Short mmCIF file of C-alpha atoms and ligand atoms in Angstrom, two decimals:
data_model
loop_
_atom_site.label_atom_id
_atom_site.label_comp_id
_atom_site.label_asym_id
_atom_site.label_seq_id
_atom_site.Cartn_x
_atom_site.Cartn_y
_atom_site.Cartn_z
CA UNK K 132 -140.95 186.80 -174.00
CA UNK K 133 -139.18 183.42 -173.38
CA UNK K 134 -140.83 181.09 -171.61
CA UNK K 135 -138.85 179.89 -168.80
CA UNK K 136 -141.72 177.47 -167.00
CA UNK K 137 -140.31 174.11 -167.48
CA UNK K 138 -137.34 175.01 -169.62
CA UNK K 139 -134.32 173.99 -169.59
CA UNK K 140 -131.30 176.70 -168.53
CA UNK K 141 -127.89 175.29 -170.89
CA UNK K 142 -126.53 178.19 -172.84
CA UNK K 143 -126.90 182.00 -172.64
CA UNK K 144 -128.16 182.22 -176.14
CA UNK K 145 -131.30 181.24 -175.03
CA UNK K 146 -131.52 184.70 -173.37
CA UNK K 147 -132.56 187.87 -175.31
CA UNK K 148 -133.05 191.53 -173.28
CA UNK K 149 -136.63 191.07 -172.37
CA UNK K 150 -135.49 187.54 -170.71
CA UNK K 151 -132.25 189.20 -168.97
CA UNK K 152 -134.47 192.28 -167.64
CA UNK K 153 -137.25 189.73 -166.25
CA UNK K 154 -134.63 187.24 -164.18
CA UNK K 155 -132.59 190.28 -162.98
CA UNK K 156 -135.45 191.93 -161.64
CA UNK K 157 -136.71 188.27 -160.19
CA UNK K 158 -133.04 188.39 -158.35
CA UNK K 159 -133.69 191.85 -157.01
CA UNK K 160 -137.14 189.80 -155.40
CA UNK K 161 -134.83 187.91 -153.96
CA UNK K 162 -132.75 189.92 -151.68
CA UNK K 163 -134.90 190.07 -148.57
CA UNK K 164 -135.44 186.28 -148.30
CA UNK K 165 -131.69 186.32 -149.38
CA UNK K 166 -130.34 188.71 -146.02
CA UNK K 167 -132.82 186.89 -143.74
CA UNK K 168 -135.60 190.02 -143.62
CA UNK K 169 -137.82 187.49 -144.42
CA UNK K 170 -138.70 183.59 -145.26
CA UNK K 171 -140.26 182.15 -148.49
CA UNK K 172 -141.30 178.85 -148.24
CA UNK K 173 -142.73 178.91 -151.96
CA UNK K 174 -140.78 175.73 -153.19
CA UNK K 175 -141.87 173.69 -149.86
CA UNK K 176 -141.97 170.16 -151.08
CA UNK K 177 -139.66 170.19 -154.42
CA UNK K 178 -136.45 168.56 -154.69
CA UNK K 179 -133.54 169.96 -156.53
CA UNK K 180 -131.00 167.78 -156.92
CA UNK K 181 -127.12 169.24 -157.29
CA UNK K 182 -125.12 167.04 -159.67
CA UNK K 183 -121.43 168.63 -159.59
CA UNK K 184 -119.29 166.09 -161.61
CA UNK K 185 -116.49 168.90 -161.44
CA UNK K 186 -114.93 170.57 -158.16
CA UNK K 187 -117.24 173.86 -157.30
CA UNK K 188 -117.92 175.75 -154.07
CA UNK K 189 -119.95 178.74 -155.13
CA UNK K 190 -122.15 176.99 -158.10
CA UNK K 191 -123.03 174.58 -156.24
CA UNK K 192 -123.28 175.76 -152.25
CA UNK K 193 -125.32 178.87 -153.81
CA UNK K 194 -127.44 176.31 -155.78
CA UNK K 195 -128.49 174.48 -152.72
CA UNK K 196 -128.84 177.67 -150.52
CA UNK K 197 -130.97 178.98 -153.10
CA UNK K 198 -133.30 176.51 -153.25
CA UNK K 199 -133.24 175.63 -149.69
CA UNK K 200 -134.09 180.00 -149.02
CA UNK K 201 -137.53 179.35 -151.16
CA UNK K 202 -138.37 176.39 -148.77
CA UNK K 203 -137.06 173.10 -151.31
CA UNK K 204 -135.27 170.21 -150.54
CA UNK K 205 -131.93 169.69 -151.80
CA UNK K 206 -129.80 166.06 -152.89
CA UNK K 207 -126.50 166.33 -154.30
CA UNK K 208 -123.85 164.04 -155.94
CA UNK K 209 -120.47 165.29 -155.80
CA UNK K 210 -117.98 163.79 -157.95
CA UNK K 211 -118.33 160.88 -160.70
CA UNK K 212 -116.95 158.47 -158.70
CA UNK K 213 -119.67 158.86 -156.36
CA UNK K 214 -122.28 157.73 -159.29
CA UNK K 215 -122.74 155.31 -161.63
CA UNK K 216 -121.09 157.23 -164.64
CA UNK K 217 -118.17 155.65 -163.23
CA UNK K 218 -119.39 152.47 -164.29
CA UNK K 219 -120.38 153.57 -167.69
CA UNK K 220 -123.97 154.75 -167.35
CA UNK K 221 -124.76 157.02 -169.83
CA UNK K 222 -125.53 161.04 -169.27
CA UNK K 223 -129.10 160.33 -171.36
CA UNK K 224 -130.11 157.34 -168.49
CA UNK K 225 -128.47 158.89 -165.41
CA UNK K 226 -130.92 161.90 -166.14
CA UNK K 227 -134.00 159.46 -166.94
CA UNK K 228 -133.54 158.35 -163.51
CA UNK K 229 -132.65 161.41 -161.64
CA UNK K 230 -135.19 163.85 -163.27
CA UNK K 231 -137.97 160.84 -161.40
CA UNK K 232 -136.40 161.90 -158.22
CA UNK K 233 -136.80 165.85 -158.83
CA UNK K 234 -138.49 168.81 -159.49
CA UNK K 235 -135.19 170.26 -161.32
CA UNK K 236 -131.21 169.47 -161.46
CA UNK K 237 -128.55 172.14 -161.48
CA UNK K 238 -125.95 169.87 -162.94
CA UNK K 239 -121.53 170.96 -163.70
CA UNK K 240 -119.46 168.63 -165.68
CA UNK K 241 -116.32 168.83 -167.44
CA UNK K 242 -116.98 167.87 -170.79
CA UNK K 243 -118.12 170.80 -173.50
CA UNK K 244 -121.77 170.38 -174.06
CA UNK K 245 -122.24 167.54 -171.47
CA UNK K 246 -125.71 169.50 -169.78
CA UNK K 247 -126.99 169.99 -173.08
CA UNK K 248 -127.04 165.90 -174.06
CA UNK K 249 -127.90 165.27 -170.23
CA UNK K 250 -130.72 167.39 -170.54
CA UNK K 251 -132.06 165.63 -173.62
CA UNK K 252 -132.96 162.62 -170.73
CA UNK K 253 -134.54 164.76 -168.31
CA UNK K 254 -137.95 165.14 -167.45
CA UNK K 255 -137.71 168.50 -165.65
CA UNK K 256 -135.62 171.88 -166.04
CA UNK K 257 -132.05 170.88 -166.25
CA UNK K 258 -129.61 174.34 -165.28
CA UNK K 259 -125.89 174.09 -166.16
CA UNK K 260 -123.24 174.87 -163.84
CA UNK K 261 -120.60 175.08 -165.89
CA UNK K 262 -120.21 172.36 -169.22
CA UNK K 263 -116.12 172.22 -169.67
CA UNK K 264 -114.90 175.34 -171.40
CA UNK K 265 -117.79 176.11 -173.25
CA UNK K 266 -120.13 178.30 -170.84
CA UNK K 267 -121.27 179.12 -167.64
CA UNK K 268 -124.74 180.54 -167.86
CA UNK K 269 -125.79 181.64 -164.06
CA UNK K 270 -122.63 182.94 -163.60
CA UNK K 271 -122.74 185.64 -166.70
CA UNK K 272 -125.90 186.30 -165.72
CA UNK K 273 -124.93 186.91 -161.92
CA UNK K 274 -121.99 188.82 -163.69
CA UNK K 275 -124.62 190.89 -165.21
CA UNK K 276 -126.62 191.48 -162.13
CA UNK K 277 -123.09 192.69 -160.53
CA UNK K 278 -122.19 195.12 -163.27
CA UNK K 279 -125.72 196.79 -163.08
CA UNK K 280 -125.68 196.79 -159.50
CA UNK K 281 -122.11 198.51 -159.23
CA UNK K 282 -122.26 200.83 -162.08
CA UNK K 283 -125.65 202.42 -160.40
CA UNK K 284 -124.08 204.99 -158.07
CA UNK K 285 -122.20 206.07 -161.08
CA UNK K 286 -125.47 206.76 -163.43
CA UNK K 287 -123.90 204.05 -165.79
CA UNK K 288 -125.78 200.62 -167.11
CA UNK K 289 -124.92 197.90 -168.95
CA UNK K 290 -125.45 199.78 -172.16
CA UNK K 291 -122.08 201.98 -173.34
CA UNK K 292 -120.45 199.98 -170.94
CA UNK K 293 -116.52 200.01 -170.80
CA UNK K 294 -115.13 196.36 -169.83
CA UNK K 295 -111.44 194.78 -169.24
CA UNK K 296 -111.43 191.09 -169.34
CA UNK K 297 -107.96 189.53 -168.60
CA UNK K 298 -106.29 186.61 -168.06
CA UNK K 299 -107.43 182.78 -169.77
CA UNK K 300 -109.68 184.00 -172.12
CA UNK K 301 -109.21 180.82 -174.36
CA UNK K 302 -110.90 178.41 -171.43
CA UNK K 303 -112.56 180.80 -169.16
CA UNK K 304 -116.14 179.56 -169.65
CA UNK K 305 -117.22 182.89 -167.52
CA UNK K 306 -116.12 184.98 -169.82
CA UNK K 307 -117.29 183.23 -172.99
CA UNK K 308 -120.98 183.81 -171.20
CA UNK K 309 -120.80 187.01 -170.64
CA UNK K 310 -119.44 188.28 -173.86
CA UNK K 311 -122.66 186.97 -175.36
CA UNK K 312 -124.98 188.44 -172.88
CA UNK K 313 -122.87 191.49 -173.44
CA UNK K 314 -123.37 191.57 -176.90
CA UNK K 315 -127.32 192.04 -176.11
CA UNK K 316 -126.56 196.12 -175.62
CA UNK K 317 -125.69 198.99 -176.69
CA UNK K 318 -122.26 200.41 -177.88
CA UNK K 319 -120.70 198.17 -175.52
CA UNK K 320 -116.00 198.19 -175.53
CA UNK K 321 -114.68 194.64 -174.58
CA UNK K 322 -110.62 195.39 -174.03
CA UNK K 323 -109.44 191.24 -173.81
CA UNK K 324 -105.76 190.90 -172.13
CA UNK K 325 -104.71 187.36 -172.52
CA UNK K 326 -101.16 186.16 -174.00
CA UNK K 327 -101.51 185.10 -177.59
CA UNK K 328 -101.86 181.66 -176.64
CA UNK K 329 -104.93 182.19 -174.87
CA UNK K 330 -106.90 184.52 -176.75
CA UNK K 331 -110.91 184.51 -176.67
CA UNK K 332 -112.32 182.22 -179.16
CA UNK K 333 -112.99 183.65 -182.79
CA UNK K 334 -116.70 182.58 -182.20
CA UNK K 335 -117.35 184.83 -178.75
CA UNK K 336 -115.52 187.41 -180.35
CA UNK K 337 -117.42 187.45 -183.56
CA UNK K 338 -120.65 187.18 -181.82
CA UNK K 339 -120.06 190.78 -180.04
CA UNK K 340 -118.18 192.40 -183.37
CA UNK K 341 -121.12 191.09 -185.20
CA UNK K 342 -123.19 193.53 -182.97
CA UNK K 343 -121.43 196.49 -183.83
CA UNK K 344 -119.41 196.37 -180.67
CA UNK K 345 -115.81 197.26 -180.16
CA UNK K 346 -113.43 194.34 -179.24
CA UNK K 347 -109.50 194.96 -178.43
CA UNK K 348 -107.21 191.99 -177.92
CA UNK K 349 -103.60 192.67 -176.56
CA UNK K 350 -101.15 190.94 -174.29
CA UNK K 351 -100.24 194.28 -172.33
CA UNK K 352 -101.38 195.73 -169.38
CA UNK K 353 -100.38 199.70 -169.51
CA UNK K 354 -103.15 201.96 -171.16
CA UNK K 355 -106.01 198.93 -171.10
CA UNK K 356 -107.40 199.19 -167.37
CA UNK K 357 -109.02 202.96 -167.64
CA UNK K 358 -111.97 200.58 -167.95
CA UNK K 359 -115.36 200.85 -165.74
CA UNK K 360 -114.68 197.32 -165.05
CA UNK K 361 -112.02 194.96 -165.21
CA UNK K 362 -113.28 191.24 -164.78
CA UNK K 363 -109.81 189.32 -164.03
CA UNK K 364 -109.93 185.38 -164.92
CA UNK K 365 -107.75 182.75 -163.51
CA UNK K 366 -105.26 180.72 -165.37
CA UNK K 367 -107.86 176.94 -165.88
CA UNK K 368 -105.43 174.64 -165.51
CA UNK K 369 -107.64 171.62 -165.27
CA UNK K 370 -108.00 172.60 -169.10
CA UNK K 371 -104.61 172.02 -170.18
CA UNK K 372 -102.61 169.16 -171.05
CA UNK K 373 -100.09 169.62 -167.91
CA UNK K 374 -99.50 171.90 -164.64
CA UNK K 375 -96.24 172.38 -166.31
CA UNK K 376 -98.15 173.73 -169.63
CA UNK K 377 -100.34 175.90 -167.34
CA UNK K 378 -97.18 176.94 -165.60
CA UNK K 379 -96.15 179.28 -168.17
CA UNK K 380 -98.97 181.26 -168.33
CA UNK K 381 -99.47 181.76 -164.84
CA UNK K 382 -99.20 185.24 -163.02
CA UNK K 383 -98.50 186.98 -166.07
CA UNK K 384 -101.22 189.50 -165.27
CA UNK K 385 -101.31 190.00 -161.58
CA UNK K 386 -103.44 192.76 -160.39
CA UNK K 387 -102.39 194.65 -157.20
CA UNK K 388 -102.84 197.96 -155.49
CA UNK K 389 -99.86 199.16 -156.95
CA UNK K 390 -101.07 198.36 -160.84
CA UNK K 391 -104.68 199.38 -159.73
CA UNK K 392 -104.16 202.50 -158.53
CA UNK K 393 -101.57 202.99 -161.43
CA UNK K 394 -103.57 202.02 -165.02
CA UNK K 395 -107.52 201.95 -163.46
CA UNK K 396 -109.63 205.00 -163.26
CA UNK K 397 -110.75 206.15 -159.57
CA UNK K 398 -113.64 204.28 -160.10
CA UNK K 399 -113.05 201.02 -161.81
CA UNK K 400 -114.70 198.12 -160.23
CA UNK K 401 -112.76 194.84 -160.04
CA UNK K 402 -114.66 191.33 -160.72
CA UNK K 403 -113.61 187.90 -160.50
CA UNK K 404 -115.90 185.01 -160.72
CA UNK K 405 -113.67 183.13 -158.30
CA UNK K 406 -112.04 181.07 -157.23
CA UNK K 407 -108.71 183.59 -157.41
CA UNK K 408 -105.46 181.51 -156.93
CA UNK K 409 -103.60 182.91 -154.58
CA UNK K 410 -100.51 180.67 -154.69
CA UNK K 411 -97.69 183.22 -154.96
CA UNK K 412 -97.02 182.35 -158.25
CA UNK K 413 -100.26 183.13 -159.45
CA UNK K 414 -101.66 185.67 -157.17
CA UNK K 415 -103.71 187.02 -160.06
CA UNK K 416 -105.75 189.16 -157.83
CA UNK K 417 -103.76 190.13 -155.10
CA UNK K 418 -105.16 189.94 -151.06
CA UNK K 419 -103.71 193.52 -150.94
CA UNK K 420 -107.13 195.04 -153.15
CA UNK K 421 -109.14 193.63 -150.27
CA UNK K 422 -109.84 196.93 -148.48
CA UNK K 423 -110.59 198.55 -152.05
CA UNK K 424 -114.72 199.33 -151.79
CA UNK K 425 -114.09 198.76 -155.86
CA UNK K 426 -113.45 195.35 -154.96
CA UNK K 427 -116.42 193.82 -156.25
CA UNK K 428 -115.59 189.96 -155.68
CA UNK K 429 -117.91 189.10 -153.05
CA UNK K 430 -121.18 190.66 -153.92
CA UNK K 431 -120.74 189.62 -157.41
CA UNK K 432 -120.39 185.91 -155.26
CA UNK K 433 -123.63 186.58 -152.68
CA UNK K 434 -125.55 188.14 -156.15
CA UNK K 435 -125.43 184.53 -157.26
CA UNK K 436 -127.36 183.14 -154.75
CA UNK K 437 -130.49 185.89 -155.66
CA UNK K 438 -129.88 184.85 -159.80
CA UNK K 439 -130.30 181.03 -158.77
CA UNK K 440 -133.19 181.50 -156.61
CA UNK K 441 -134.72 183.51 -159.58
CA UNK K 442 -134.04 180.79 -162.09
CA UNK K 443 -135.34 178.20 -159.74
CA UNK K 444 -139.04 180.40 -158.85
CA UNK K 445 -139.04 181.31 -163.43
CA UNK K 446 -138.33 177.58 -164.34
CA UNK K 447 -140.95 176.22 -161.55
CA UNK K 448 -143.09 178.72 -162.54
CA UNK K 449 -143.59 180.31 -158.85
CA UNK K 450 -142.28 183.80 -159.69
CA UNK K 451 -145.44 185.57 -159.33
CA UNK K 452 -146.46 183.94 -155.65
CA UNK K 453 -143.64 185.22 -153.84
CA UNK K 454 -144.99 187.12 -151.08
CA UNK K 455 -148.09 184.45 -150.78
CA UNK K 456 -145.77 182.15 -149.27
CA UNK K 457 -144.13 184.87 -146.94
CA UNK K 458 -142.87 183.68 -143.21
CA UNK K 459 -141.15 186.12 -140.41
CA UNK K 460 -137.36 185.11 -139.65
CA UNK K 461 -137.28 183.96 -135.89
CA UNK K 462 -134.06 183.71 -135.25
CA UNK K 463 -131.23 186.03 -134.98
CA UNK K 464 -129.51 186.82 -138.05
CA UNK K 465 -126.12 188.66 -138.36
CA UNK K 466 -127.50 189.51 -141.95
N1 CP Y 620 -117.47 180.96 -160.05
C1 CP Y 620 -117.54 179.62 -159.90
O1 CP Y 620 -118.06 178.89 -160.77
O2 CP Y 620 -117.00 179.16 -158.73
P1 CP Y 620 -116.97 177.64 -158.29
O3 CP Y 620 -116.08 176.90 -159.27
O4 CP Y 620 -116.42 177.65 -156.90
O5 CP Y 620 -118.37 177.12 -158.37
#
């Protein structure tokens, strides 16, 4: 079993089944501190501090809420023109310094592999939020904890699992994550809609072929959403050279009621990590799938704070003293 104590969260590769099983059933822990039932002041005392270096509001609000629901402290730095990377401080020194003001950093940054050399200064756990286009750990694994969740009431798990992703697979760092993790199970069928032009890299598609797994690419809609999910992506345009680049891939696959209840099966359950761009020339997941109870988009968002307090209790090594550090809620909740 991986140790997580101490470690450092940067890349899903790290993760093997045992690891996956162990934090998702740490999340499920979670869920009564999580909708108020109950306080856990287990982290009382530690600091986390939230370095987001790159515009976020569910990484890094969940982050803090997370630690802040198991009793800790939380600093953040949003922006690098709010630190002293902006005058040319390295990532190795700005983490020598911060790691002396923490128990553990949750850190996002534009750059591919940025947490990974940041993390090489640190003195305690370093999690990534998101490195550039290369991958966004807690979210495939909150992605994970949302499939298994949804696919319950329908007997199905994450093994033989039938999955749509569409949209910018080229610099979607969510789905580059979760195609690893999802090449962890069994007889798993990946169906990737993208135009040509932003395909899923060879690498994350090799890594899941290499398992035996079935992998479709195509650039059309009709005949690839009889899925049991379909996890829709939105165009990144902070990863390409122009708007007007970005411009001409976006809304080419809008999902709406009308397409949903056309090419999906009765049951398919929509995911998004969010944000969706609703500008109506993107609209890629349209407001009119809000009233769909298939509409998975905001538990998969409120799973991510119970993944982040489980990384936070497996990395500070508190997992097992949960309920010693149990307080009644005394206030009214609308949870
Ligand atoms: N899913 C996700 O990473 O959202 P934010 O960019 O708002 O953090």
């Amino acid at each position: 079993m991986m140790k997580f104590e101490g470690s450092h969260i940067l890349s899903v590769s790290q993760f093997d089944r045992d690891a996956i099983s162990r934090i998702l059933e740490i999340s499920s822990l979670m869920a009564p501190y999580a909708m108020r039932k109950k306080r856990c002041t287990v982290l009382d005392g530690a600091i986390l501090n939230n370095l987001f270096f790159e515009p976020s509001t569910r990484t890094r609000v969940s982050f803090g809420a997370a630690f802040n629901l198991l009793g800790g402290f939380v600093r953040e730095t949003v922006g690098e023109e709010n630190s002293s990377l902006s005058k040319g401080e390295s990532l190795f020194d700005t983490a020598r310094v911060i790691s002396g003001y923490s128990d553990v950093i949750a850190m996002r940054h534009p750059k591919m592999h940025s947490v990974e050399e940041f993390s090489k200064g640190s003195s305690v756990p370093v999690i990534n939020g998101g490195d550039g286009a290369n991958e966004h750990p807690t979210q495939a694994l909150l992605d994970l904890f949302t499939i298994k969740s949804e696919m319950a009431p329908f007997n199905k798990n994450l093994d033989n699992l039938n999955i749509t992703l569409m949209g910018d697979l080229k610099h979607g760092r969510t789905v580059h994550s979760l195609s690893k993790l999802l090449s962890l199970y069994k007889n798993v069928k990946v169906t990737m809609i993208s135009p040509d032009a932003l395909q899923m890299p060879d690498g994350v598609i090799s890594t899941l072929t290499n398992a035996g797994h079935e992998v479709i690419q195509t650039d059309k809609i009709e005949g690839n959403l009889a899925c049991d999910v379909i996890y829709q992506t939105r165009i990144q345009q902070e990863r390409f050279a122009s708007k007007d680049e970005a411009d001409l891939y976006r809304g080419h696959f809008s999902l709406n009621k009308e397409t949903y209840l056309q090419y999906c099966k009765e049951n398919t359950v929509i995911m998004h990590p969010l944000p969706r761009d609703s500008r109506p020339d993107a609209n890629e997941l349209d407001n009119d799938l809000n009233d769909l109870d298939n509409l998975a988009i905001f538990r998969q968002a409120q799973n991510g704070v119970l993944v982040r307090m489980a990384l936070f209790a497996l990395t500070l090594g508190v997992e097992n003293n949960l309920t010693k550090f149990e307080k009644p809620v005394t206030w009214h909740t609308a949870k």
